[in-house]
Amino acid sequence: MKKVVMFVLLSTMSVVGFSQIKDIKVNDQITVDRVYAGVMSGTYFSVDSLNAVSFVDLRVGAMATYKPANKWISVKSFCVYNMQTKTEPFGIIHFWVKLNPTEKFSLEAGNMATLPTEQRPHPVSGDGQFETFSEAQIVGMAMGAKMKYQFNPDFKIGAGIADRNGKPEYSGVFNYKKVTLSGWYTNKTQKAGSALTLDFERIYSVLVWRQDQTISNIFCFKIPKHETLSLYADDGYNLVTGDLVRGEYGILKNFSSTHFSGLLGLGYVTETRSVAGYLFLHL
């Protein structure tokens, strides 16, 4: 069965890979925001023995928006199916309603990303499929509601509440230009967390703190005069034991064409003492 699913996914990618499928207006009310397909592979070469471990990761997804006659109401949904040779397949489904009574204020409710979750890369995207350890430490989707207020193009705040394992989780966010800071508190665990994102022209960084659990950071630096080359470091520390639970450092080569984008990567993983090589292609 898995071989059949893999064939279907690869066939789909070969068909849709000849055009950019994004923001397709079906009619005055329905827009297909994006259709995604991606394949990622990685090989880890041990530095202690003649041993190599590889994986292949396949992801397809789609997102659509329905806006009825009343333009300040919209219904949004997206779905993702992900299959990897090393783990069990999984799916992600979001469905929510968004109200925009004014240009500055919005209210959303449903099964969706919480405010901190929005600092993780969108699941229906290449960044979502290539999500790093540090980004994945931010809390995920949940049933709830959130509101945002945009004071001006540079300054936005938000507040939200969600159901996390049967208990409320409260969150807030502050965004100023290229800096985003969010925080959350979960009643179930009575633990707090926060995430700080810096997204500048050459520097991308996400710092995540989870109370009594971990502190982690992904840092990417685009090399001057070599716009397609980036250095990266993905670190994670256990706050209880003081151990390094994540440490990967390397270089990425990004490329794109009319039909697809992707990257080649080379890094070193401290947990497994191995050299990692990546190939990633997506719409």
mmCIF file of C-alpha atoms in Angstrom:
data_model
loop_
_atom_site.group_PDB
_atom_site.id
_atom_site.type_symbol
_atom_site.label_atom_id
_atom_site.label_comp_id
_atom_site.label_asym_id
_atom_site.label_seq_id
_atom_site.Cartn_x
_atom_site.Cartn_y
_atom_site.Cartn_z
ATOM 1 C CA MET A 1 0.000 0.000 0.000
ATOM 2 C CA LYS A 2 2.815 2.410 0.846
ATOM 3 C CA LYS A 3 4.360 1.836 -2.590
ATOM 4 C CA VAL A 4 1.029 2.727 -4.208
ATOM 5 C CA VAL A 5 0.739 5.942 -2.163
ATOM 6 C CA MET A 6 4.315 6.924 -3.008
ATOM 7 C CA PHE A 7 3.625 6.358 -6.727
ATOM 8 C CA VAL A 8 0.484 8.517 -6.572
ATOM 9 C CA LEU A 9 2.322 11.325 -4.783
ATOM 10 C CA LEU A 10 5.242 11.293 -7.188
ATOM 11 C CA SER A 11 2.871 11.214 -10.160
ATOM 12 C CA THR A 12 0.996 14.195 -8.748
ATOM 13 C CA MET A 13 4.245 16.112 -8.335
ATOM 14 C CA SER A 14 5.256 15.401 -11.938
ATOM 15 C CA VAL A 15 1.939 16.792 -13.194
ATOM 16 C CA VAL A 16 1.699 19.916 -11.077
ATOM 17 C CA GLY A 17 5.407 20.706 -11.231
ATOM 18 C CA PHE A 18 5.071 22.558 -14.532
ATOM 19 C CA SER A 19 3.374 25.640 -13.120
ATOM 20 C CA GLN A 20 3.256 27.778 -10.032
ATOM 21 C CA ILE A 21 -0.016 26.824 -8.321
ATOM 22 C CA LYS A 22 -0.737 29.763 -6.071
ATOM 23 C CA ASP A 23 -3.542 32.312 -5.587
ATOM 24 C CA ILE A 24 -5.804 30.805 -8.238
ATOM 25 C CA LYS A 25 -9.138 32.634 -8.332
ATOM 26 C CA VAL A 26 -11.782 29.992 -9.076
ATOM 27 C CA ASN A 27 -14.589 32.574 -8.979
ATOM 28 C CA ASP A 28 -15.559 35.721 -7.065
ATOM 29 C CA GLN A 29 -15.924 33.730 -3.837
ATOM 30 C CA ILE A 30 -13.367 30.910 -3.898
ATOM 31 C CA THR A 31 -9.581 31.172 -4.138
ATOM 32 C CA VAL A 32 -7.110 28.303 -4.116
ATOM 33 C CA ASP A 33 -4.374 29.963 -2.071
ATOM 34 C CA ARG A 34 -1.785 27.328 -2.798
ATOM 35 C CA VAL A 35 -1.174 23.738 -3.878
ATOM 36 C CA TYR A 36 2.049 22.187 -2.634
ATOM 37 C CA ALA A 37 4.151 19.126 -3.428
ATOM 38 C CA GLY A 38 7.653 18.452 -2.193
ATOM 39 C CA VAL A 39 10.200 15.674 -1.872
ATOM 40 C CA MET A 40 13.126 15.790 0.523
ATOM 41 C CA SER A 41 15.898 13.268 1.064
ATOM 42 C CA GLY A 42 18.733 13.094 3.535
ATOM 43 C CA THR A 43 21.712 10.854 4.229
ATOM 44 C CA TYR A 44 23.657 10.741 7.495
ATOM 45 C CA PHE A 45 27.246 9.472 7.263
ATOM 46 C CA SER A 46 28.691 8.333 10.600
ATOM 47 C CA VAL A 47 32.135 9.692 11.424
ATOM 48 C CA ASP A 48 32.800 6.703 13.714
ATOM 49 C CA SER A 49 32.101 3.880 11.278
ATOM 50 C CA LEU A 50 31.454 3.071 7.630
ATOM 51 C CA ASN A 51 27.739 3.463 8.057
ATOM 52 C CA ALA A 52 25.077 5.618 6.387
ATOM 53 C CA VAL A 53 21.378 6.094 7.158
ATOM 54 C CA SER A 54 19.020 7.696 4.638
ATOM 55 C CA PHE A 55 15.411 8.878 4.479
ATOM 56 C CA VAL A 56 12.917 10.218 1.947
ATOM 57 C CA ASP A 57 10.129 12.613 2.945
ATOM 58 C CA LEU A 58 7.113 13.294 0.691
ATOM 59 C CA ARG A 59 4.511 15.998 1.322
ATOM 60 C CA VAL A 60 1.469 17.222 -0.594
ATOM 61 C CA GLY A 61 -1.015 19.849 0.527
ATOM 62 C CA ALA A 62 -3.528 22.485 -0.482
ATOM 63 C CA MET A 63 -5.151 25.607 0.947
ATOM 64 C CA ALA A 64 -8.348 27.390 -0.109
ATOM 65 C CA THR A 65 -10.406 30.402 1.001
ATOM 66 C CA TYR A 66 -14.153 30.987 0.603
ATOM 67 C CA LYS A 67 -15.438 34.545 0.827
ATOM 68 C CA PRO A 68 -19.231 34.906 0.571
ATOM 69 C CA ALA A 69 -20.984 38.070 -0.573
ATOM 70 C CA ASN A 70 -20.096 39.707 2.740
ATOM 71 C CA LYS A 71 -16.411 40.388 2.079
ATOM 72 C CA TRP A 72 -15.399 40.747 5.731
ATOM 73 C CA ILE A 73 -16.197 37.082 6.450
ATOM 74 C CA SER A 74 -14.014 34.282 5.096
ATOM 75 C CA VAL A 75 -13.781 30.530 5.624
ATOM 76 C CA LYS A 76 -10.301 29.061 5.351
ATOM 77 C CA SER A 77 -8.954 25.538 5.277
ATOM 78 C CA PHE A 78 -5.817 23.633 4.412
ATOM 79 C CA CYS A 79 -4.665 20.053 4.562
ATOM 80 C CA VAL A 80 -1.300 18.310 4.386
ATOM 81 C CA TYR A 81 -0.345 14.665 4.010
ATOM 82 C CA ASN A 82 3.241 13.753 4.895
ATOM 83 C CA MET A 83 4.981 10.418 4.471
ATOM 84 C CA GLN A 84 8.543 9.540 5.435
ATOM 85 C CA THR A 85 10.473 6.295 5.259
ATOM 86 C CA LYS A 86 11.632 6.623 8.909
ATOM 87 C CA THR A 87 8.306 7.514 10.579
ATOM 88 C CA GLU A 88 4.577 6.868 10.303
ATOM 89 C CA PRO A 89 2.587 8.997 7.815
ATOM 90 C CA PHE A 90 0.620 11.904 9.290
ATOM 91 C CA GLY A 91 -1.853 14.554 8.237
ATOM 92 C CA ILE A 92 -2.517 18.157 9.262
ATOM 93 C CA ILE A 93 -5.962 19.683 8.779
ATOM 94 C CA HIS A 94 -6.980 23.250 9.665
ATOM 95 C CA PHE A 95 -10.469 24.726 9.268
ATOM 96 C CA TRP A 96 -11.453 28.129 10.638
ATOM 97 C CA VAL A 97 -13.503 31.287 10.137
ATOM 98 C CA LYS A 98 -11.978 34.766 9.940
ATOM 99 C CA LEU A 99 -13.821 38.042 10.505
ATOM 100 C CA ASN A 100 -12.404 41.373 9.296
ATOM 101 C CA PRO A 101 -14.950 44.023 10.323
ATOM 102 C CA THR A 102 -12.241 46.666 9.770
ATOM 103 C CA GLU A 103 -8.878 46.686 8.019
ATOM 104 C CA LYS A 104 -7.076 46.897 11.353
ATOM 105 C CA PHE A 105 -8.993 44.315 13.414
ATOM 106 C CA SER A 106 -9.468 40.586 12.807
ATOM 107 C CA LEU A 107 -11.069 37.764 14.788
ATOM 108 C CA GLU A 108 -10.524 34.075 13.981
ATOM 109 C CA ALA A 109 -12.012 30.898 15.444
ATOM 110 C CA GLY A 110 -11.739 27.203 14.655
ATOM 111 C CA ASN A 111 -9.175 24.416 14.457
ATOM 112 C CA MET A 112 -6.115 26.444 13.493
ATOM 113 C CA ALA A 113 -2.684 27.804 14.341
ATOM 114 C CA THR A 114 -2.482 29.636 17.650
ATOM 115 C CA LEU A 115 -0.690 32.989 17.703
ATOM 116 C CA PRO A 116 2.698 31.443 18.637
ATOM 117 C CA THR A 117 2.170 28.660 16.069
ATOM 118 C CA GLU A 118 2.182 31.321 13.347
ATOM 119 C CA GLN A 119 5.922 31.708 14.007
ATOM 120 C CA ARG A 120 6.398 28.182 12.730
ATOM 121 C CA PRO A 121 6.648 27.876 8.929
ATOM 122 C CA HIS A 122 3.363 27.282 7.104
ATOM 123 C CA PRO A 123 2.732 23.515 6.690
ATOM 124 C CA VAL A 124 1.674 23.983 3.042
ATOM 125 C CA SER A 125 5.112 25.258 2.008
ATOM 126 C CA GLY A 126 8.714 24.246 1.489
ATOM 127 C CA ASP A 127 9.710 25.880 4.777
ATOM 128 C CA GLY A 128 7.030 23.830 6.520
ATOM 129 C CA GLN A 129 8.365 20.561 5.157
ATOM 130 C CA PHE A 130 11.938 21.600 6.052
ATOM 131 C CA GLU A 131 10.942 22.781 9.562
ATOM 132 C CA THR A 132 13.864 22.821 11.991
ATOM 133 C CA PHE A 133 14.084 21.362 15.497
ATOM 134 C CA SER A 134 13.944 24.805 17.100
ATOM 135 C CA GLU A 135 10.876 25.963 15.149
ATOM 136 C CA ALA A 136 9.095 22.714 16.045
ATOM 137 C CA GLN A 137 9.467 23.500 19.775
ATOM 138 C CA ILE A 138 6.757 26.183 19.432
ATOM 139 C CA VAL A 139 3.292 24.928 20.383
ATOM 140 C CA GLY A 140 1.191 23.589 17.528
ATOM 141 C CA MET A 141 -2.358 24.012 16.249
ATOM 142 C CA ALA A 142 -5.412 23.735 18.516
ATOM 143 C CA MET A 143 -9.112 24.522 18.674
ATOM 144 C CA GLY A 144 -9.524 28.113 19.792
ATOM 145 C CA ALA A 145 -9.951 31.776 18.966
ATOM 146 C CA LYS A 146 -7.563 34.683 18.417
ATOM 147 C CA MET A 147 -7.754 38.355 17.617
ATOM 148 C CA LYS A 148 -5.255 40.806 16.138
ATOM 149 C CA TYR A 149 -5.084 44.555 15.918
ATOM 150 C CA GLN A 150 -2.862 46.340 13.395
ATOM 151 C CA PHE A 151 -2.039 49.855 14.667
ATOM 152 C CA ASN A 152 -0.049 50.670 11.518
ATOM 153 C CA PRO A 153 1.884 48.732 8.833
ATOM 154 C CA ASP A 154 4.779 48.209 11.263
ATOM 155 C CA PHE A 155 3.036 47.440 14.567
ATOM 156 C CA LYS A 156 0.604 44.643 15.422
ATOM 157 C CA ILE A 157 -0.530 42.872 18.615
ATOM 158 C CA GLY A 158 -2.753 39.884 19.295
ATOM 159 C CA ALA A 159 -4.315 37.727 22.004
ATOM 160 C CA GLY A 160 -5.788 34.246 21.932
ATOM 161 C CA ILE A 161 -7.149 31.269 23.840
ATOM 162 C CA ALA A 162 -7.088 27.605 22.833
ATOM 163 C CA ASP A 163 -8.001 24.155 24.128
ATOM 164 C CA ARG A 164 -4.776 22.251 24.826
ATOM 165 C CA ASN A 165 -5.411 18.696 26.074
ATOM 166 C CA GLY A 166 -8.720 19.661 27.639
ATOM 167 C CA LYS A 167 -7.409 22.773 29.415
ATOM 168 C CA PRO A 168 -7.169 26.417 28.302
ATOM 169 C CA GLU A 169 -3.981 27.810 26.856
ATOM 170 C CA TYR A 170 -3.535 31.583 26.742
ATOM 171 C CA SER A 171 -1.279 33.352 24.269
ATOM 172 C CA GLY A 172 -0.261 36.781 23.064
ATOM 173 C CA VAL A 173 1.916 38.237 20.336
ATOM 174 C CA PHE A 174 3.732 41.491 19.625
ATOM 175 C CA ASN A 175 5.040 42.282 16.152
ATOM 176 C CA TYR A 176 7.124 45.294 15.129
ATOM 177 C CA LYS A 177 8.488 45.298 11.588
ATOM 178 C CA LYS A 178 10.783 42.258 11.326
ATOM 179 C CA VAL A 179 10.610 41.280 15.012
ATOM 180 C CA THR A 180 7.913 39.029 16.483
ATOM 181 C CA LEU A 181 7.621 38.037 20.143
ATOM 182 C CA SER A 182 4.960 35.646 21.426
ATOM 183 C CA GLY A 183 4.218 33.897 24.704
ATOM 184 C CA TRP A 184 1.868 31.196 25.968
ATOM 185 C CA TYR A 185 0.748 29.584 29.216
ATOM 186 C CA THR A 186 -0.839 26.120 29.322
ATOM 187 C CA ASN A 187 -3.102 25.281 32.260
ATOM 188 C CA LYS A 188 -2.701 21.525 31.753
ATOM 189 C CA THR A 189 1.041 21.586 32.426
ATOM 190 C CA GLN A 190 1.146 24.925 34.249
ATOM 191 C CA LYS A 191 4.120 25.781 32.063
ATOM 192 C CA ALA A 192 4.893 28.877 30.016
ATOM 193 C CA GLY A 193 6.841 29.394 26.836
ATOM 194 C CA SER A 194 7.916 32.116 24.445
ATOM 195 C CA ALA A 195 9.301 32.551 20.939
ATOM 196 C CA LEU A 196 11.298 35.411 19.436
ATOM 197 C CA THR A 197 11.637 35.669 15.661
ATOM 198 C CA LEU A 198 14.047 37.969 13.807
ATOM 199 C CA ASP A 199 13.512 37.991 10.056
ATOM 200 C CA PHE A 200 15.929 40.431 8.416
ATOM 201 C CA GLU A 201 17.408 40.532 4.936
ATOM 202 C CA ARG A 202 20.446 38.408 5.800
ATOM 203 C CA ILE A 203 19.582 37.041 9.236
ATOM 204 C CA TYR A 204 16.779 34.698 10.230
ATOM 205 C CA SER A 205 16.574 33.521 13.841
ATOM 206 C CA VAL A 206 13.953 31.850 16.034
ATOM 207 C CA LEU A 207 14.676 31.559 19.764
ATOM 208 C CA VAL A 208 12.266 29.329 21.728
ATOM 209 C CA TRP A 209 12.049 28.904 25.499
ATOM 210 C CA ARG A 210 9.871 26.268 27.158
ATOM 211 C CA GLN A 211 9.714 26.488 30.952
ATOM 212 C CA ASP A 212 11.606 23.646 32.687
ATOM 213 C CA GLN A 213 12.050 21.894 29.337
ATOM 214 C CA THR A 214 14.233 23.329 26.580
ATOM 215 C CA ILE A 215 15.738 26.435 25.092
ATOM 216 C CA SER A 216 16.564 26.287 21.390
ATOM 217 C CA ASN A 217 17.568 28.512 18.509
ATOM 218 C CA ILE A 218 17.751 28.271 14.747
ATOM 219 C CA PHE A 219 20.073 30.839 13.204
ATOM 220 C CA CYS A 220 20.564 31.352 9.459
ATOM 221 C CA PHE A 221 22.897 33.841 7.843
ATOM 222 C CA LYS A 222 22.803 34.633 4.127
ATOM 223 C CA ILE A 223 26.360 35.101 2.900
ATOM 224 C CA PRO A 224 26.993 38.527 1.294
ATOM 225 C CA LYS A 225 27.677 38.439 -2.474
ATOM 226 C CA HIS A 226 26.493 34.818 -2.484
ATOM 227 C CA GLU A 227 22.736 35.286 -2.170
ATOM 228 C CA THR A 228 21.904 31.599 -2.590
ATOM 229 C CA LEU A 229 24.309 30.400 0.126
ATOM 230 C CA SER A 230 23.372 30.377 3.818
ATOM 231 C CA LEU A 231 25.094 29.202 6.977
ATOM 232 C CA TYR A 232 22.868 27.654 9.637
ATOM 233 C CA ALA A 233 23.042 26.501 13.260
ATOM 234 C CA ASP A 234 20.195 24.661 15.005
ATOM 235 C CA ASP A 235 20.773 24.220 18.756
ATOM 236 C CA GLY A 236 18.686 22.853 21.610
ATOM 237 C CA TYR A 237 19.478 22.504 25.323
ATOM 238 C CA ASN A 238 17.663 20.511 28.009
ATOM 239 C CA LEU A 239 17.096 22.974 30.878
ATOM 240 C CA VAL A 240 16.826 20.156 33.437
ATOM 241 C CA THR A 241 19.930 18.132 32.596
ATOM 242 C CA GLY A 242 21.932 20.840 30.844
ATOM 243 C CA ASP A 243 22.579 18.482 27.925
ATOM 244 C CA LEU A 244 22.766 19.483 24.281
ATOM 245 C CA VAL A 245 19.793 17.661 22.748
ATOM 246 C CA ARG A 246 20.144 19.251 19.332
ATOM 247 C CA GLY A 247 23.180 20.523 17.492
ATOM 248 C CA GLU A 248 23.417 20.787 13.728
ATOM 249 C CA TYR A 249 25.634 23.184 11.796
ATOM 250 C CA GLY A 250 26.168 23.551 8.082
ATOM 251 C CA ILE A 251 25.608 25.334 4.787
ATOM 252 C CA LEU A 252 22.633 25.462 2.408
ATOM 253 C CA LYS A 253 22.626 26.145 -1.324
ATOM 254 C CA ASN A 254 19.218 27.412 -2.492
ATOM 255 C CA PHE A 255 18.088 27.331 -6.112
ATOM 256 C CA SER A 256 14.918 28.013 -8.069
ATOM 257 C CA SER A 257 13.468 27.937 -11.571
ATOM 258 C CA THR A 258 10.150 28.757 -13.177
ATOM 259 C CA HIS A 259 8.722 25.392 -12.179
ATOM 260 C CA PHE A 260 10.265 24.508 -8.798
ATOM 261 C CA SER A 261 12.576 25.542 -5.951
ATOM 262 C CA GLY A 262 14.873 23.607 -3.682
ATOM 263 C CA LEU A 263 18.178 23.312 -1.922
ATOM 264 C CA LEU A 264 21.255 21.222 -1.365
ATOM 265 C CA GLY A 265 22.592 21.065 2.175
ATOM 266 C CA LEU A 266 25.637 19.794 4.008
ATOM 267 C CA GLY A 267 25.943 19.778 7.785
ATOM 268 C CA TYR A 268 27.244 18.072 10.913
ATOM 269 C CA VAL A 269 24.895 16.560 13.527
ATOM 270 C CA THR A 270 26.378 16.337 17.022
ATOM 271 C CA GLU A 271 23.749 13.961 18.481
ATOM 272 C CA THR A 272 24.597 11.198 16.018
ATOM 273 C CA ARG A 273 28.150 12.288 15.217
ATOM 274 C CA SER A 274 27.388 12.246 11.531
ATOM 275 C CA VAL A 275 27.732 14.352 8.381
ATOM 276 C CA ALA A 276 24.335 15.106 6.845
ATOM 277 C CA GLY A 277 23.584 15.690 3.173
ATOM 278 C CA TYR A 278 20.203 16.971 1.933
ATOM 279 C CA LEU A 279 18.390 17.305 -1.378
ATOM 280 C CA PHE A 280 15.025 19.110 -1.398
ATOM 281 C CA LEU A 281 12.704 19.931 -4.311
ATOM 282 C CA HIS A 282 9.241 21.545 -4.101
ATOM 283 C CA LEU A 283 6.746 23.660 -6.000
#
